[in-house]
């Protein structure tokens, strides 16, 4: 069930449809008389018995309800049951949402990254430092995500977050720790803050996976020796900190807001860490790779989101994903000058003895963005032969999870 659907489902319980808040969980704090069938006078009677919200109602037992003056028991039991249904629907939905925490020093690019993900490029130029926490819902290809962008200015880092860490650092599904890879003078400070955040989470018993995002890895900068030195230095410092936190799963990604695909790749990596969906997709891809006796497969959207891939080694993974992304850029260009988009692309590498083929499978989202299956195989005949099997048998399965 999507957020919208569950919202619609619970709306029917309420007197006014406009009352539903953006934050589902807050609905449980509403007064009982926001529900259809509960009038103000009854609500006041409930309040005298200390039942002040829908959540309070849901906490009562319908088998053993309290006695409330001038309120018939059958009616109270009915209300308790309604509140319980509401609570279940809401909590189910809230649990499904993944909490993504973006942390890092000020000026690292956290808010800009969120803007790029949402294609809100025009706001980037006017961005001001984030004041405190900014929560935002991202509907990322059907994954309900709540991002918590924790402004990194020193006044927040020193006071705000660590006085009441439980307000920020609990129930975290994934941390993106964003570092400005060009600002080597602040690497020590970035590592210190990293330690501070990890300690706070660890004390709360939270051990989410962490993706360290080396942002501002702009295309021209990446070629400089200075940048390469920076990356080595900052990775060492971060890994030094990480060593003190046993069982911490750490991964690094380079991004730049000037190439959306780097942000999308980083996000794909992030999603893989929190969703079982991509595991399932990868299993399906693994099966198919075996069938075609291939070396690698990858499911990639035209705008660069990697839904899943299967390879036996890293070089093949790089080979297939980079080839796919470049071919897709080329295809976008062809399309922009009016050519009809081809459904398949085949690249032969006779001297290397393999073929890479991209096959359009379907379109997702309202924007109808094409998704391609990319395959790398030394046995192209088998690849051509079995693609229909993939479309008929495996694709419906994948669609179930997307
Ligand atoms: N060159 C370059 N600049 C970037 C990149 N990402 C962000 N910036 C710039 O860095 C500055 C800070 O970006 P923000 O997104 O506001 O940084 P922030 O991490 O949210 O900062 P706080 O809200 O203070 O924690 C802005 O001027 C951005 O335009 C990048 O990839 N490359
Ligand atoms: Mg910000």
Coordinates of C-alpha atoms and ligand atoms in Angstrom, one line a residue:
X1 CA 0.0 0.0 0.0
X2 CA 1.4 3.4 -0.9
X3 CA 1.3 6.4 1.5
X4 CA -1.5 7.9 -0.5
X5 CA -3.6 4.8 -0.4
X6 CA -3.3 4.4 3.3
X7 CA -3.9 8.1 3.7
X8 CA -7.2 7.7 1.7
X9 CA -8.1 4.6 3.7
X10 CA -7.8 6.4 7.0
X11 CA -9.4 9.6 5.8
X12 CA -12.8 7.9 5.9
X13 CA -12.6 7.7 9.6
X14 CA -12.3 11.4 10.1
X15 CA -14.8 14.2 10.0
X16 CA -12.7 16.5 7.9
X17 CA -10.5 15.2 5.2
X18 CA -8.2 18.2 5.4
X19 CA -7.2 17.2 8.9
X20 CA -4.8 14.5 7.8
X21 CA -1.3 15.6 8.5
X22 CA 1.7 15.2 6.3
X23 CA 3.2 13.0 9.1
X24 CA 1.1 9.9 9.4
X25 CA 2.3 9.2 12.9
X26 CA 1.0 12.5 14.2
X27 CA -2.5 11.3 13.4
X28 CA -2.4 9.2 16.6
X29 CA -2.0 12.4 18.6
X30 CA -5.3 13.9 17.3
X31 CA -8.2 14.4 19.7
X32 CA -10.8 11.6 19.7
X33 CA -13.5 13.9 18.4
X34 CA -11.7 14.3 15.1
X35 CA -13.1 10.9 14.4
X36 CA -16.5 10.5 12.8
X37 CA -19.1 9.4 15.4
X38 CA -17.4 11.0 18.5
X39 CA -18.9 14.3 19.5
X40 CA -17.3 17.0 21.6
X41 CA -19.2 16.2 24.8
X42 CA -18.1 12.5 24.6
X43 CA -14.5 13.6 24.0
X44 CA -14.7 15.7 27.1
X45 CA -15.9 12.7 29.1
X46 CA -13.0 10.7 27.7
X47 CA -10.6 13.5 28.6
X48 CA -11.7 13.4 32.2
X49 CA -10.6 9.7 32.2
X50 CA -7.3 10.8 30.7
X51 CA -8.1 9.6 27.2
X52 CA -7.0 12.5 25.2
X53 CA -5.9 11.2 21.8
X54 CA -6.6 8.5 19.3
X55 CA -3.5 6.8 20.4
X56 CA -4.8 6.8 24.0
X57 CA -8.0 5.2 22.8
X58 CA -6.1 2.5 20.9
X59 CA -4.2 1.6 24.1
X60 CA -7.3 0.5 25.8
X61 CA -8.5 -3.0 25.8
X62 CA -11.9 -3.7 24.2
X63 CA -12.3 -6.7 26.4
X64 CA -11.8 -4.8 29.5
X65 CA -12.7 -1.2 28.9
X66 CA -12.7 1.5 31.6
X67 CA -16.0 2.7 32.9
X68 CA -16.7 6.2 31.8
X69 CA -19.5 8.3 33.2
X70 CA -22.4 8.7 30.8
X71 CA -20.8 6.8 28.0
X72 CA -22.4 3.5 27.0
X73 CA -19.9 0.7 27.1
X74 CA -20.8 -0.7 23.6
X75 CA -20.1 2.7 22.1
X76 CA -16.7 3.0 23.9
X77 CA -15.8 -0.6 22.7
X78 CA -16.6 0.4 19.2
X79 CA -14.4 3.5 19.4
X80 CA -11.5 1.5 20.9
X81 CA -11.7 -1.0 18.0
X82 CA -11.7 1.8 15.4
X83 CA -8.7 3.4 17.1
X84 CA -6.9 0.1 17.1
X85 CA -7.4 -0.4 13.4
X86 CA -6.2 3.1 12.7
X87 CA -3.1 2.6 14.8
X88 CA -2.3 -0.7 13.0
X89 CA -2.6 0.9 9.5
X90 CA -0.6 3.9 10.5
X91 CA 2.2 2.0 12.3
X92 CA 2.5 -0.5 9.4
X93 CA 3.0 2.4 7.0
X94 CA 5.4 4.3 9.2
X95 CA 7.6 1.2 9.7
X96 CA 7.8 0.7 5.9
X97 CA 9.2 4.2 5.5
X98 CA 13.0 4.2 5.6
X99 CA 14.7 6.9 7.6
X100 CA 17.7 8.3 5.8
X101 CA 19.9 10.6 7.9
X102 CA 22.1 13.1 6.0
X103 CA 24.9 14.3 8.2
X104 CA 28.2 16.1 7.8
X105 CA 29.8 19.5 8.3
X106 CA 28.2 22.7 7.0
X107 CA 28.7 23.4 3.3
X108 CA 29.3 19.7 2.4
X109 CA 26.4 19.6 -0.1
X110 CA 23.7 17.6 1.8
X111 CA 20.8 19.8 0.9
X112 CA 22.1 20.1 -2.7
X113 CA 22.2 16.4 -3.1
X114 CA 18.6 16.1 -2.0
X115 CA 17.7 18.8 -4.5
X116 CA 19.4 16.9 -7.3
X117 CA 17.6 13.7 -6.4
X118 CA 14.3 15.5 -6.8
X119 CA 15.4 17.3 -10.0
X120 CA 15.0 20.6 -8.2
X121 CA 18.2 22.0 -9.8
X122 CA 17.0 25.6 -9.8
X123 CA 16.9 25.9 -6.1
X124 CA 20.5 24.9 -5.6
X125 CA 21.9 28.3 -6.4
X126 CA 19.8 30.0 -3.8
X127 CA 20.4 27.4 -1.0
X128 CA 21.2 28.8 2.4
X129 CA 22.7 26.7 5.2
X130 CA 20.1 24.4 6.7
X131 CA 18.7 25.6 10.0
X132 CA 18.5 22.6 12.3
X133 CA 16.7 19.6 10.8
X134 CA 14.8 19.5 7.6
X135 CA 12.6 16.5 7.1
X136 CA 11.3 15.6 3.7
X137 CA 9.4 12.8 2.1
X138 CA 11.0 11.3 -1.0
X139 CA 9.0 8.9 -3.0
X140 CA 11.9 7.2 -4.7
X141 CA 10.5 4.9 -7.3
X142 CA 7.9 3.6 -4.9
X143 CA 10.3 3.4 -1.9
X144 CA 8.9 5.6 0.8
X145 CA 11.8 7.4 2.3
X146 CA 12.0 10.2 4.9
X147 CA 15.1 12.1 4.7
X148 CA 16.4 14.0 7.7
X149 CA 18.8 16.6 6.6
X150 CA 20.8 17.7 9.7
X151 CA 22.2 21.2 9.1
X152 CA 25.9 21.0 9.8
X153 CA 26.6 24.5 11.1
X154 CA 28.6 24.5 14.3
X155 CA 25.9 25.8 16.5
X156 CA 23.7 22.8 15.7
X157 CA 26.5 20.3 16.0
X158 CA 27.6 21.6 19.4
X159 CA 24.3 22.0 21.1
X160 CA 21.2 20.9 19.3
X161 CA 21.7 17.3 18.2
X162 CA 23.6 15.9 21.1
X163 CA 21.5 17.3 24.0
X164 CA 18.7 15.1 22.9
X165 CA 20.3 12.6 20.6
X166 CA 17.2 10.3 20.7
X167 CA 15.2 12.9 18.8
X168 CA 17.6 12.6 15.8
X169 CA 19.6 9.4 15.9
X170 CA 16.9 6.7 16.5
X171 CA 15.3 4.3 14.1
X172 CA 17.8 5.2 11.4
X173 CA 17.8 2.9 8.4
X174 CA 20.8 4.5 6.7
X175 CA 23.3 7.3 7.2
X176 CA 24.7 9.3 4.4
X177 CA 27.8 11.1 5.8
X178 CA 28.6 13.9 3.4
X179 CA 32.1 15.3 3.1
X180 CA 33.4 18.1 0.9
X181 CA 36.2 16.2 -0.9
X182 CA 37.9 19.5 -1.9
X183 CA 38.1 21.0 1.6
X184 CA 41.1 19.1 2.9
X185 CA 41.6 21.6 5.7
X186 CA 38.4 20.3 7.4
X187 CA 39.0 16.6 7.1
X188 CA 40.0 16.3 10.8
X189 CA 36.9 18.2 11.8
X190 CA 34.8 16.0 9.5
X191 CA 36.3 12.9 11.1
X192 CA 35.7 14.2 14.6
X193 CA 32.0 14.9 13.9
X194 CA 31.7 11.5 12.3
X195 CA 32.9 10.0 15.6
X196 CA 30.5 12.1 17.6
X197 CA 27.6 11.0 15.5
X198 CA 28.6 7.3 15.5
X199 CA 29.0 7.4 19.3
X200 CA 25.6 9.0 19.8
X201 CA 24.0 6.3 17.7
X202 CA 26.0 3.5 19.3
X203 CA 24.9 4.7 22.8
X204 CA 21.3 4.5 21.6
X205 CA 21.9 1.0 20.3
X206 CA 21.6 2.1 16.7
X207 CA 23.9 0.5 14.2
X208 CA 22.7 1.6 10.7
X209 CA 24.8 1.1 7.6
X210 CA 26.8 4.2 6.7
X211 CA 27.6 5.5 3.2
X212 CA 30.4 8.1 3.2
X213 CA 29.7 10.5 0.4
X214 CA 32.8 12.3 -1.0
X215 CA 30.9 15.1 -2.6
X216 CA 32.2 18.0 -4.7
X217 CA 34.1 15.3 -6.7
X218 CA 33.6 17.5 -9.8
X219 CA 34.7 16.1 -13.1
X220 CA 37.6 18.5 -13.6
X221 CA 38.7 18.3 -10.0
X222 CA 38.9 14.5 -10.1
X223 CA 41.7 14.6 -12.5
X224 CA 44.0 16.6 -10.2
X225 CA 46.6 15.1 -8.0
X226 CA 45.4 17.2 -5.1
X227 CA 42.0 15.6 -5.2
X228 CA 43.4 12.1 -5.4
X229 CA 45.5 12.9 -2.4
X230 CA 42.5 14.3 -0.6
X231 CA 40.5 11.1 -1.2
X232 CA 43.2 8.9 0.2
X233 CA 43.7 11.1 3.2
X234 CA 40.0 11.5 4.1
X235 CA 39.3 7.8 3.6
X236 CA 42.1 7.0 6.0
X237 CA 40.8 9.3 8.6
X238 CA 37.2 8.1 8.3
X239 CA 38.3 4.4 8.4
X240 CA 40.4 5.2 11.5
X241 CA 37.3 6.4 13.3
X242 CA 35.2 3.5 12.0
X243 CA 37.6 0.9 13.4
X244 CA 36.5 1.9 16.9
X245 CA 32.9 0.9 16.1
X246 CA 32.8 -2.9 15.7
X247 CA 30.5 -4.2 13.1
X248 CA 30.1 -0.9 11.3
X249 CA 29.4 -1.4 7.6
X250 CA 31.1 1.4 5.7
X251 CA 31.1 2.2 2.1
X252 CA 32.4 5.2 0.1
X253 CA 31.0 7.0 -2.9
X254 CA 32.2 10.0 -5.0
X255 CA 29.5 12.4 -6.1
X256 CA 29.1 15.8 -7.7
X257 CA 25.9 17.7 -8.1
X258 CA 27.0 18.6 -11.6
X259 CA 26.5 15.0 -12.8
X260 CA 23.2 13.6 -11.7
X261 CA 24.3 10.1 -12.6
X262 CA 26.9 10.1 -9.7
X263 CA 24.1 11.1 -7.3
X264 CA 21.8 8.4 -8.7
X265 CA 24.6 5.8 -8.4
X266 CA 25.2 6.8 -4.8
X267 CA 21.5 6.5 -4.1
X268 CA 21.3 3.1 -5.8
X269 CA 24.1 1.9 -3.5
X270 CA 22.2 3.5 -0.6
X271 CA 18.9 1.7 -1.5
X272 CA 20.7 -1.6 -1.8
X273 CA 21.7 -1.3 1.8
X274 CA 18.2 -0.8 3.1
X275 CA 16.0 -2.8 0.8
X276 CA 15.5 -6.4 0.4
X277 CA 13.9 -5.7 -3.0
X278 CA 17.2 -5.3 -4.8
X279 CA 18.4 -8.5 -3.2
X280 CA 15.5 -10.3 -4.8
X281 CA 16.2 -8.6 -8.1
X282 CA 19.8 -9.5 -7.9
X283 CA 18.9 -13.1 -7.3
X284 CA 16.7 -13.2 -10.4
X285 CA 19.5 -11.6 -12.4
X286 CA 22.0 -14.1 -11.1
X287 CA 19.7 -17.0 -12.3
X288 CA 19.4 -15.5 -15.7
X289 CA 23.1 -14.8 -16.0
X290 CA 23.6 -18.5 -15.4
X291 CA 21.1 -19.5 -18.0
X292 CA 22.8 -17.4 -20.7
X293 CA 26.2 -18.4 -19.4
X294 CA 26.9 -14.7 -19.2
X295 CA 29.4 -12.7 -17.2
X296 CA 27.2 -9.8 -16.0
X297 CA 23.7 -8.4 -16.0
X298 CA 22.4 -5.1 -14.9
X299 CA 18.9 -3.5 -14.7
X300 CA 19.3 0.3 -15.2
X301 CA 16.8 3.1 -15.8
X302 CA 17.5 5.6 -18.6
X303 CA 18.2 8.2 -16.0
X304 CA 20.9 6.2 -14.4
X305 CA 19.3 4.3 -11.5
X306 CA 20.7 0.9 -11.1
X307 CA 17.9 -1.3 -9.8
X308 CA 20.2 -4.3 -9.4
X309 CA 23.1 -6.1 -11.1
X310 CA 24.8 -9.4 -10.9
X311 CA 28.5 -10.0 -11.8
X312 CA 31.2 -12.3 -10.8
X313 CA 33.9 -9.7 -10.6
X314 CA 34.3 -6.0 -10.1
X315 CA 35.8 -5.3 -13.5
X316 CA 32.8 -6.7 -15.3
X317 CA 30.5 -4.7 -13.1
X318 CA 32.3 -1.5 -14.0
X319 CA 32.4 -2.5 -17.6
X320 CA 28.7 -3.2 -17.9
X321 CA 27.5 -0.3 -15.8
X322 CA 29.7 2.3 -17.4
X323 CA 29.0 1.1 -20.9
X324 CA 25.3 1.1 -20.1
X325 CA 25.3 4.6 -18.7
X326 CA 27.3 5.9 -21.7
X327 CA 25.1 4.2 -24.2
X328 CA 22.0 5.5 -22.5
X329 CA 23.4 9.1 -22.7
X330 CA 24.1 8.5 -26.4
X331 CA 20.5 7.2 -26.8
X332 CA 19.2 10.3 -25.1
X333 CA 21.1 12.5 -27.5
X334 CA 19.8 10.5 -30.5
X335 CA 16.3 10.9 -29.2
X336 CA 16.8 14.7 -28.7
X337 CA 17.6 15.1 -32.4
X338 CA 14.5 13.3 -33.3
X339 CA 15.6 9.7 -33.9
X340 CA 13.3 6.9 -32.7
X341 CA 14.6 5.2 -29.7
X342 CA 15.9 1.7 -30.5
X343 CA 14.7 -1.1 -28.3
X344 CA 18.0 -2.9 -28.3
X345 CA 21.6 -1.9 -28.6
X346 CA 24.3 -4.3 -29.3
X347 CA 28.0 -3.7 -29.0
X348 CA 30.4 -6.4 -30.2
X349 CA 34.0 -6.6 -28.9
X350 CA 35.4 -9.3 -31.3
X351 CA 39.0 -8.8 -30.2
X352 CA 38.0 -9.3 -26.6
X353 CA 35.5 -12.0 -27.3
X354 CA 32.3 -10.7 -25.8
X355 CA 29.1 -8.8 -26.6
X356 CA 27.3 -6.2 -24.5
X357 CA 23.6 -5.9 -25.2
X358 CA 20.9 -3.6 -23.8
X359 CA 17.3 -4.5 -24.1
X360 CA 14.4 -2.1 -23.3
X361 CA 12.1 -3.9 -20.8
X362 CA 9.5 -1.4 -19.6
X363 CA 8.9 2.2 -18.5
X364 CA 8.5 3.3 -14.9
X365 CA 6.9 6.2 -13.1
X366 CA 4.6 8.9 -14.6
X367 CA 7.5 10.2 -16.6
X368 CA 7.7 6.9 -18.5
X369 CA 11.4 6.5 -18.1
X370 CA 12.7 3.4 -20.0
X371 CA 14.4 0.7 -18.0
X372 CA 17.0 -1.5 -19.8
X373 CA 18.4 -4.9 -19.1
X374 CA 22.1 -4.9 -19.9
X375 CA 24.0 -8.2 -20.5
X376 CA 27.6 -9.1 -21.0
X377 CA 28.2 -12.4 -22.5
X378 CA 30.8 -14.4 -24.5
X379 CA 28.0 -16.4 -26.0
X380 CA 25.7 -13.9 -27.8
X381 CA 23.6 -16.6 -29.5
X382 CA 22.4 -17.8 -26.1
X383 CA 21.8 -14.3 -25.1
X384 CA 19.5 -13.6 -28.1
X385 CA 17.7 -16.9 -27.6
X386 CA 16.8 -16.5 -24.0
X387 CA 15.8 -12.9 -23.8
X388 CA 12.1 -13.8 -24.4
X389 CA 12.3 -16.2 -21.6
X390 CA 13.5 -13.4 -19.4
X391 CA 10.7 -11.1 -20.5
X392 CA 8.0 -13.7 -20.0
X393 CA 9.1 -15.5 -16.9
X394 CA 11.4 -13.2 -14.9
X395 CA 10.3 -9.7 -15.8
X396 CA 6.8 -10.1 -14.1
X397 CA 8.6 -11.3 -11.0
X398 CA 10.9 -8.2 -11.0
X399 CA 7.9 -6.0 -11.6
X400 CA 6.4 -7.3 -8.4
X401 CA 9.2 -5.8 -6.5
X402 CA 9.8 -2.5 -8.2
Ligands
LIG1 N1 31.6 22.3 -6.7 C1 30.6 21.8 -6.0 N2 29.8 22.5 -5.2 C2 28.8 21.9 -4.5 C3 28.5 20.5 -4.7 N3 27.5 20.2 -3.9 C4 27.1 21.4 -3.3 N4 27.9 22.4 -3.7 C5 27.9 23.8 -3.2 O1 28.2 23.8 -1.8 C6 27.5 24.8 -1.1 C7 26.8 24.2 0.1 O2 25.8 23.3 -0.3 P1 24.7 22.8 0.7 O3 23.9 21.8 0.0 O4 23.9 24.0 1.2 O5 25.5 22.2 1.9 P2 24.9 21.5 3.3 O6 25.8 20.4 3.5 O7 23.5 21.3 3.1 O8 25.3 22.6 4.4 P3 24.5 22.9 5.8 O9 23.1 23.0 5.5 O10 25.1 24.1 6.4 O11 24.9 21.7 6.6 C8 26.5 25.4 -2.1 O12 27.1 26.6 -2.6 C9 26.5 24.3 -3.2 O13 26.2 24.9 -4.5 C10 29.3 19.8 -5.7 O14 29.1 18.6 -5.9 N5 30.4 20.4 -6.3
LIG2 MG1 21.9 22.1 4.1

